[in-house]
C-alpha positions as a Markdown table, in Angstrom:
| # | Residue | x | y | z |
|---|---|---|---|---|
| 1 | Unk | 85.3 | 111.2 | 114.5 |
| 2 | Unk | 84.9 | 110.0 | 118.1 |
| 3 | Unk | 86.5 | 107.2 | 120.1 |
| 4 | Unk | 84.9 | 104.3 | 120.9 |
| 5 | Unk | 81.7 | 102.6 | 120.1 |
| 6 | Unk | 79.5 | 100.1 | 121.8 |
| 7 | Unk | 78.2 | 97.3 | 119.6 |
| 8 | Unk | 75.7 | 94.8 | 120.9 |
| 9 | Unk | 75.1 | 91.8 | 119.1 |
| 10 | Unk | 71.5 | 91.0 | 118.1 |
| 11 | Unk | 69.7 | 87.8 | 119.0 |
| 12 | Unk | 69.5 | 86.9 | 115.2 |
| 13 | Unk | 73.3 | 87.7 | 114.9 |
| 14 | Unk | 74.0 | 85.2 | 117.8 |
| 15 | Unk | 71.7 | 82.5 | 116.4 |
| 16 | Unk | 73.4 | 82.6 | 113.1 |
| 17 | Unk | 76.7 | 82.6 | 114.9 |
| 18 | Unk | 75.7 | 79.5 | 117.0 |
| 19 | Unk | 74.8 | 77.4 | 113.8 |
| 20 | Unk | 78.2 | 78.6 | 112.1 |
| 21 | Unk | 80.0 | 77.5 | 115.1 |
| 22 | Unk | 79.0 | 74.1 | 114.1 |
| 23 | Unk | 80.7 | 74.3 | 110.8 |
| 24 | Unk | 83.9 | 76.1 | 112.2 |
| 25 | Unk | 86.5 | 73.5 | 111.3 |
| 26 | Unk | 84.9 | 72.9 | 107.9 |
| 27 | Unk | 84.8 | 76.7 | 107.1 |
| 28 | Unk | 88.5 | 76.9 | 108.4 |
| 29 | Unk | 89.7 | 74.2 | 106.3 |
| 30 | Unk | 88.2 | 75.7 | 103.1 |
| 31 | Unk | 89.8 | 79.2 | 104.0 |
| 32 | Unk | 93.0 | 77.4 | 104.7 |
| 33 | Unk | 93.1 | 75.6 | 101.3 |
| 34 | Unk | 93.1 | 79.1 | 99.7 |
| 35 | Unk | 95.8 | 80.4 | 102.4 |
| 36 | Unk | 98.0 | 77.6 | 101.1 |
| 37 | Unk | 97.4 | 78.2 | 97.6 |
| 38 | Unk | 98.3 | 81.9 | 97.9 |
| 39 | Unk | 101.4 | 81.0 | 100.1 |
| 40 | Unk | 102.8 | 78.5 | 97.4 |
| 41 | Unk | 101.9 | 81.1 | 94.7 |
| 42 | Unk | 103.8 | 84.2 | 96.4 |
| 43 | Unk | 106.4 | 82.1 | 98.1 |
| 44 | Unk | 109.3 | 83.5 | 95.9 |
| 45 | Unk | 108.1 | 86.6 | 94.4 |
| 46 | Unk | 109.9 | 89.8 | 94.8 |
| 47 | Unk | 107.1 | 92.2 | 94.4 |
| 48 | Unk | 105.2 | 91.5 | 97.4 |
| 49 | Unk | 105.4 | 90.0 | 101.0 |
| 50 | Unk | 103.1 | 87.4 | 102.2 |
| 51 | Unk | 101.6 | 87.2 | 105.6 |
| 52 | Unk | 103.9 | 84.7 | 108.1 |
| 53 | Unk | 102.4 | 83.1 | 111.0 |
| 54 | Unk | 105.0 | 82.3 | 113.8 |
| 55 | Unk | 105.8 | 78.8 | 114.3 |
| 56 | Unk | 103.8 | 77.2 | 117.0 |
| 57 | Unk | 100.9 | 79.5 | 116.5 |
| 58 | Unk | 97.6 | 79.1 | 114.4 |
| 59 | Unk | 96.0 | 82.2 | 112.8 |
| 60 | Unk | 92.3 | 82.3 | 111.9 |
| 61 | Unk | 93.5 | 83.8 | 108.7 |
| 62 | Unk | 90.4 | 85.9 | 108.3 |
| 63 | Unk | 92.4 | 88.1 | 106.0 |
| 64 | Unk | 95.3 | 87.6 | 103.7 |
| 65 | Unk | 97.1 | 90.7 | 103.5 |
| 66 | Unk | 100.1 | 91.2 | 101.1 |
| 67 | Unk | 102.4 | 94.0 | 101.3 |
| 68 | Unk | 103.4 | 95.4 | 97.9 |
| 69 | Unk | 107.3 | 96.1 | 97.1 |
| 70 | Unk | 106.5 | 99.6 | 95.8 |
| 71 | Unk | 110.0 | 100.3 | 94.7 |
| 72 | Unk | 109.7 | 97.5 | 92.2 |
| 73 | Unk | 106.2 | 99.3 | 90.6 |
| 74 | Unk | 105.5 | 102.2 | 88.9 |
| 75 | Unk | 101.9 | 102.7 | 90.5 |
| 76 | Unk | 100.7 | 103.4 | 94.2 |
| 77 | Unk | 98.8 | 100.8 | 96.3 |
| 78 | Unk | 95.6 | 102.6 | 95.5 |
| 79 | Unk | 96.2 | 102.3 | 91.8 |
| 80 | Unk | 97.2 | 98.8 | 92.2 |
| 81 | Unk | 93.6 | 98.2 | 94.0 |
| 82 | Unk | 92.1 | 100.0 | 90.9 |
| 83 | Unk | 94.1 | 97.6 | 88.4 |
| 84 | Unk | 92.6 | 94.5 | 90.6 |
| 85 | Unk | 89.1 | 95.8 | 90.5 |
| 86 | Unk | 89.2 | 96.4 | 86.8 |
| 87 | Unk | 90.3 | 92.6 | 86.5 |
| 88 | Unk | 86.9 | 91.8 | 88.7 |
| 89 | Unk | 89.0 | 91.0 | 91.8 |
| 90 | Unk | 87.8 | 92.4 | 95.0 |
| 91 | Unk | 90.3 | 93.6 | 97.7 |
| 92 | Unk | 90.1 | 95.8 | 100.6 |
| 93 | Unk | 92.4 | 97.9 | 102.5 |
| 94 | Unk | 92.1 | 97.0 | 106.3 |
| 95 | Unk | 93.6 | 98.6 | 109.5 |
| 96 | Unk | 94.2 | 102.2 | 109.0 |
| 97 | Unk | 97.0 | 103.1 | 111.6 |
| 98 | Unk | 95.1 | 104.7 | 114.5 |
| 99 | Unk | 97.5 | 107.9 | 114.2 |
| 100 | Unk | 95.8 | 108.3 | 110.8 |
| 101 | Unk | 92.2 | 108.4 | 111.9 |
| 102 | Unk | 90.7 | 111.8 | 112.0 |
| 103 | Unk | 90.0 | 112.1 | 115.6 |
| 104 | Unk | 93.6 | 111.3 | 116.9 |
| 105 | Unk | 95.2 | 113.3 | 114.1 |
| 106 | Unk | 93.4 | 116.3 | 115.2 |
| 107 | Unk | 93.3 | 115.8 | 118.9 |
| 108 | Unk | 97.2 | 114.9 | 119.1 |
| 109 | Unk | 98.4 | 116.7 | 115.9 |
| 110 | Unk | 99.6 | 113.5 | 114.5 |
| 111 | Unk | 100.4 | 113.0 | 110.9 |
| 112 | Unk | 101.4 | 109.9 | 108.6 |
| 113 | Unk | 105.0 | 110.9 | 109.4 |
| 114 | Unk | 104.6 | 110.8 | 113.5 |
| 115 | Unk | 104.8 | 106.9 | 113.1 |
| 116 | Unk | 106.5 | 106.4 | 109.8 |
| 117 | Unk | 106.7 | 102.4 | 109.9 |
| 118 | Unk | 103.0 | 102.1 | 110.4 |
| 119 | Unk | 102.3 | 104.8 | 107.8 |
| 120 | Unk | 104.9 | 103.0 | 105.3 |
| 121 | Unk | 103.1 | 99.6 | 105.8 |
| 122 | Unk | 99.6 | 100.9 | 105.4 |
| 123 | Unk | 100.7 | 102.4 | 102.0 |
| 124 | Unk | 101.8 | 98.8 | 100.8 |
| 125 | Unk | 99.0 | 96.8 | 102.4 |
| 126 | Unk | 96.0 | 95.2 | 100.4 |
| 127 | Unk | 93.8 | 92.1 | 101.7 |
| 128 | Unk | 93.2 | 89.7 | 99.1 |
| 129 | Unk | 90.1 | 87.7 | 98.6 |
| 130 | Unk | 89.7 | 85.0 | 101.4 |
| 131 | Unk | 86.5 | 83.2 | 102.7 |
| 132 | Unk | 85.3 | 80.0 | 102.9 |
| 133 | Unk | 83.2 | 80.5 | 99.9 |
| 134 | Unk | 86.2 | 81.4 | 97.6 |
| 135 | Unk | 87.5 | 78.5 | 95.6 |
| 136 | Unk | 90.8 | 77.6 | 94.2 |
| 137 | Unk | 89.6 | 78.7 | 90.9 |
| 138 | Unk | 89.1 | 82.0 | 92.4 |
| 139 | Unk | 92.6 | 82.1 | 93.8 |
| 140 | Unk | 93.9 | 81.2 | 90.7 |
| 141 | Unk | 92.3 | 84.3 | 89.2 |
| 142 | Unk | 93.8 | 86.4 | 91.9 |
| 143 | Unk | 97.2 | 85.4 | 91.5 |
| 144 | Unk | 96.9 | 85.6 | 87.5 |
| 145 | Unk | 95.6 | 89.1 | 87.9 |
| 146 | Unk | 98.2 | 90.3 | 90.2 |
| 147 | Unk | 100.9 | 88.7 | 87.8 |
| 148 | Unk | 99.4 | 90.6 | 85.0 |
| 149 | Unk | 99.6 | 93.8 | 87.0 |
| 150 | Unk | 103.3 | 93.5 | 88.1 |
| 151 | Unk | 104.2 | 92.6 | 84.6 |
| 152 | Unk | 102.6 | 95.5 | 83.4 |
| 153 | Unk | 103.8 | 98.0 | 86.1 |
| 154 | Unk | 106.9 | 96.7 | 86.8 |
| 155 | Unk | 109.9 | 99.2 | 86.9 |
């Protein structure tokens, strides 16, 4: 409801972070195996767009956000999330556009229509499960659930 926060890292969080840094390459490689699996599974599907990293750049890939092609589905993004949850697939919706946060909407009178491209993207975005703890089997479960949902709700 108000702009800005100040978050100081605790000593305990810093100590855990230092230990995790020693495993950075290992944890990144694990996450990238799942990213590569998702990339291959979704490479030629019409019902979603997958994230793209520009050539010559390296992404931490801390998220795997997809954009649903809602024109091909008879459900909304939120209904798609519920369908994933019903199949025991945890997913999230990240990064609500700034103009849609209550503080900025109230202060400046912004509505979703004020920035239609951002609002349109937000209505389609879902972050799939991705961490160094997820296995390829977990990824297979995610892909199978998405394929099942799309088959059920395809226009």
